[in-house]
Structures are given as C-alpha cells and as structure tokens.
mmCIF file of C-alpha atoms in Angstrom:
data_model
loop_
_atom_site.group_PDB
_atom_site.id
_atom_site.type_symbol
_atom_site.label_atom_id
_atom_site.label_comp_id
_atom_site.label_asym_id
_atom_site.label_seq_id
_atom_site.Cartn_x
_atom_site.Cartn_y
_atom_site.Cartn_z
ATOM 1 C CA MET A 187 14.007 1.362 -1.748
ATOM 2 C CA ILE A 188 14.361 -2.253 -2.814
ATOM 3 C CA LYS A 189 17.910 -2.205 -1.446
ATOM 4 C CA PHE A 190 17.119 0.001 1.553
ATOM 5 C CA PRO A 191 19.017 -1.624 4.448
ATOM 6 C CA LYS A 192 16.323 -1.060 7.097
ATOM 7 C CA LEU A 193 12.725 -2.174 7.448
ATOM 8 C CA SER A 194 10.153 0.440 6.495
ATOM 9 C CA ILE A 195 6.678 0.701 7.975
ATOM 10 C CA ALA A 196 3.776 2.785 6.688
ATOM 11 C CA ALA A 197 0.775 4.129 8.597
ATOM 12 C CA VAL A 198 -1.871 5.243 6.089
ATOM 13 C CA ASN A 199 -4.689 7.478 7.297
ATOM 14 C CA GLY A 200 -6.155 9.276 4.301
ATOM 15 C CA ILE A 201 -7.042 9.045 0.634
ATOM 16 C CA THR A 202 -4.133 7.623 -1.334
ATOM 17 C CA VAL A 203 -3.869 8.013 -5.121
ATOM 18 C CA GLY A 204 -1.407 7.020 -7.859
ATOM 19 C CA GLY A 205 2.211 6.895 -6.821
ATOM 20 C CA GLY A 206 1.124 7.377 -3.218
ATOM 21 C CA VAL A 207 -0.494 3.942 -3.349
ATOM 22 C CA ASN A 208 2.861 2.465 -4.282
ATOM 23 C CA LEU A 209 4.644 4.392 -1.561
ATOM 24 C CA ALA A 210 2.173 2.951 0.941
ATOM 25 C CA PHE A 211 2.008 -0.654 -0.251
ATOM 26 C CA VAL A 212 4.635 -1.687 -2.735
ATOM 27 C CA TRP A 213 7.707 -0.064 -1.200
ATOM 28 C CA GLN A 214 7.038 -0.841 2.483
ATOM 29 C CA ASP A 215 7.810 -3.952 4.489
ATOM 30 C CA LEU A 216 4.735 -3.477 6.682
ATOM 31 C CA CYS A 217 1.710 -1.277 6.038
ATOM 32 C CA TYR A 218 -1.034 -0.463 8.528
ATOM 33 C CA VAL A 219 -4.118 1.189 7.068
ATOM 34 C CA ALA A 220 -6.954 3.044 8.775
ATOM 35 C CA ASP A 221 -10.407 1.681 8.071
ATOM 36 C CA GLY A 222 -12.306 3.982 5.766
ATOM 37 C CA VAL A 223 -9.232 4.852 3.691
ATOM 38 C CA THR A 224 -9.574 4.469 -0.080
ATOM 39 C CA PHE A 225 -6.986 3.925 -2.787
ATOM 40 C CA ARG A 226 -6.891 4.508 -6.524
ATOM 41 C CA TYR A 227 -4.540 4.177 -9.505
ATOM 42 C CA PRO A 228 -5.888 6.778 -12.022
ATOM 43 C CA PHE A 229 -3.045 6.475 -14.551
ATOM 44 C CA SER A 230 -4.979 5.071 -17.520
ATOM 45 C CA GLU A 231 -7.719 7.690 -17.470
ATOM 46 C CA LEU A 232 -5.061 10.399 -17.323
ATOM 47 C CA GLY A 233 -3.191 8.904 -20.272
ATOM 48 C CA LEU A 234 -0.145 8.214 -18.108
ATOM 49 C CA THR A 235 2.135 5.245 -17.663
ATOM 50 C CA PRO A 236 1.970 3.833 -14.123
ATOM 51 C CA GLU A 237 4.760 5.312 -12.007
ATOM 52 C CA LEU A 238 7.069 4.259 -9.189
ATOM 53 C CA GLY A 239 7.251 0.675 -10.397
ATOM 54 C CA SER A 240 3.495 0.021 -10.382
ATOM 55 C CA SER A 241 3.432 -1.990 -13.581
ATOM 56 C CA TRP A 242 6.380 -4.163 -12.564
ATOM 57 C CA LEU A 243 5.914 -4.624 -8.806
ATOM 58 C CA LEU A 244 2.130 -4.730 -8.410
ATOM 59 C CA PRO A 245 1.646 -7.939 -10.472
ATOM 60 C CA ARG A 246 4.257 -9.641 -8.300
ATOM 61 C CA ILE A 247 2.236 -8.826 -5.192
ATOM 62 C CA VAL A 248 -1.398 -9.220 -6.286
ATOM 63 C CA GLY A 249 -1.044 -11.270 -9.474
ATOM 64 C CA LEU A 250 -1.262 -10.160 -13.087
ATOM 65 C CA THR A 251 -5.060 -10.206 -13.414
ATOM 66 C CA ARG A 252 -5.683 -8.109 -10.296
ATOM 67 C CA ALA A 253 -2.861 -5.714 -11.165
ATOM 68 C CA LYS A 254 -4.374 -5.117 -14.600
ATOM 69 C CA GLU A 255 -7.752 -4.499 -12.974
ATOM 70 C CA LEU A 256 -6.332 -1.938 -10.549
ATOM 71 C CA LEU A 257 -4.070 -0.175 -13.052
ATOM 72 C CA GLN A 258 -6.230 -0.238 -16.188
ATOM 73 C CA LEU A 259 -9.666 0.399 -14.696
ATOM 74 C CA GLY A 260 -8.447 2.772 -12.009
ATOM 75 C CA THR A 261 -11.404 2.019 -9.767
ATOM 76 C CA GLU A 262 -11.285 3.059 -6.150
ATOM 77 C CA PHE A 263 -10.719 0.284 -3.608
ATOM 78 C CA THR A 264 -11.053 0.111 0.153
ATOM 79 C CA ALA A 265 -8.606 -0.707 2.916
ATOM 80 C CA LYS A 266 -10.372 -4.038 3.378
ATOM 81 C CA ARG A 267 -9.920 -4.868 -0.306
ATOM 82 C CA ALA A 268 -6.257 -3.848 -0.116
ATOM 83 C CA CYS A 269 -5.718 -6.397 2.655
ATOM 84 C CA GLU A 270 -7.635 -9.053 0.718
ATOM 85 C CA LEU A 271 -5.246 -8.445 -2.187
ATOM 86 C CA GLY A 272 -2.238 -8.790 0.116
ATOM 87 C CA LEU A 273 -1.216 -5.149 -0.177
ATOM 88 C CA CYS A 274 -1.382 -4.191 3.477
ATOM 89 C CA THR A 275 -0.519 -5.816 6.766
ATOM 90 C CA GLU A 276 -3.615 -4.862 8.738
ATOM 91 C CA VAL A 277 -6.650 -2.571 8.714
ATOM 92 C CA VAL A 278 -7.104 -0.810 12.060
ATOM 93 C CA PRO A 279 -9.466 1.858 13.420
ATOM 94 C CA ALA A 280 -8.491 5.317 12.151
ATOM 95 C CA GLY A 281 -7.464 6.631 15.555
ATOM 96 C CA GLU A 282 -5.138 3.683 16.145
ATOM 97 C CA VAL A 283 -3.216 3.360 12.875
ATOM 98 C CA LEU A 284 -0.139 5.324 13.895
ATOM 99 C CA ASP A 285 0.020 3.645 17.307
ATOM 100 C CA ARG A 286 -0.214 0.216 15.652
ATOM 101 C CA ALA A 287 2.588 1.027 13.199
ATOM 102 C CA LEU A 288 4.770 2.425 15.992
ATOM 103 C CA ALA A 289 4.128 -0.672 18.124
ATOM 104 C CA ALA A 290 5.316 -2.848 15.245
ATOM 105 C CA ALA A 291 8.392 -0.644 14.822
ATOM 106 C CA ARG A 292 9.219 -0.840 18.535
ATOM 107 C CA SER A 293 8.783 -4.604 18.509
ATOM 108 C CA LEU A 294 11.138 -4.978 15.571
ATOM 109 C CA ALA A 295 13.659 -2.495 16.982
ATOM 110 C CA SER A 296 13.874 -4.417 20.252
ATOM 111 C CA ARG A 297 15.124 -7.551 18.497
ATOM 112 C CA PRO A 298 18.766 -8.433 17.983
#
C-alpha cells in the first residue's frame, strides 16, 4: 500500500487489534476514529513478531520509545491516545465517523 496510487481513508468504529491497528493507522493517508474505540497490539504476549510492518513503520510515526511501549507491552489505548500519538486524523462521535470520512473523501475527490 506504500505505492498505492490513490489516497486511502479509514473510518474506524470498533475494537481494533493487532494487524487491524496497522490497517487503520499505518497504511492509511487519513484515519477518522469513533470516540470510545480501543486499540491493542498483543503480539508480544502471544509470542508473535509484529505483523504488517508494525515494527518498521510504527516507530517512524510515533517514535521509537512509544512504538516499543505499544508493541512490547501490548496495553490497550484509546482513540484519544491514538490521536495524541499522531496515529489518527481525528476522533469523532461514533455515529458520525463514517460521514466524516466520506466528507473528507468527497472534498479530496472534488479537487483537480
């Protein structure tokens, strides 16, 4: 997806775990997240290597120290924390997340 020729936008409205976290944050150009959503990287407690580029891409987005915290401890984090870390574009009310993502898509699509 790094070389995907189009912009990609995510609307996240539910619990997101492991590789799904990467699909939401790391591989998208814009990511709108419903308030109340939680995220978690459980790889270390499962004895697994982080997948979908987590160990390479996440430090480049949040910094090495925060990436190690998220990947090694595997603690759950909130939508608000995700935005504080620079992982998502905006936290919006749950009933508005898809509309917000679609509005962004329409805005971008209307440009030359």
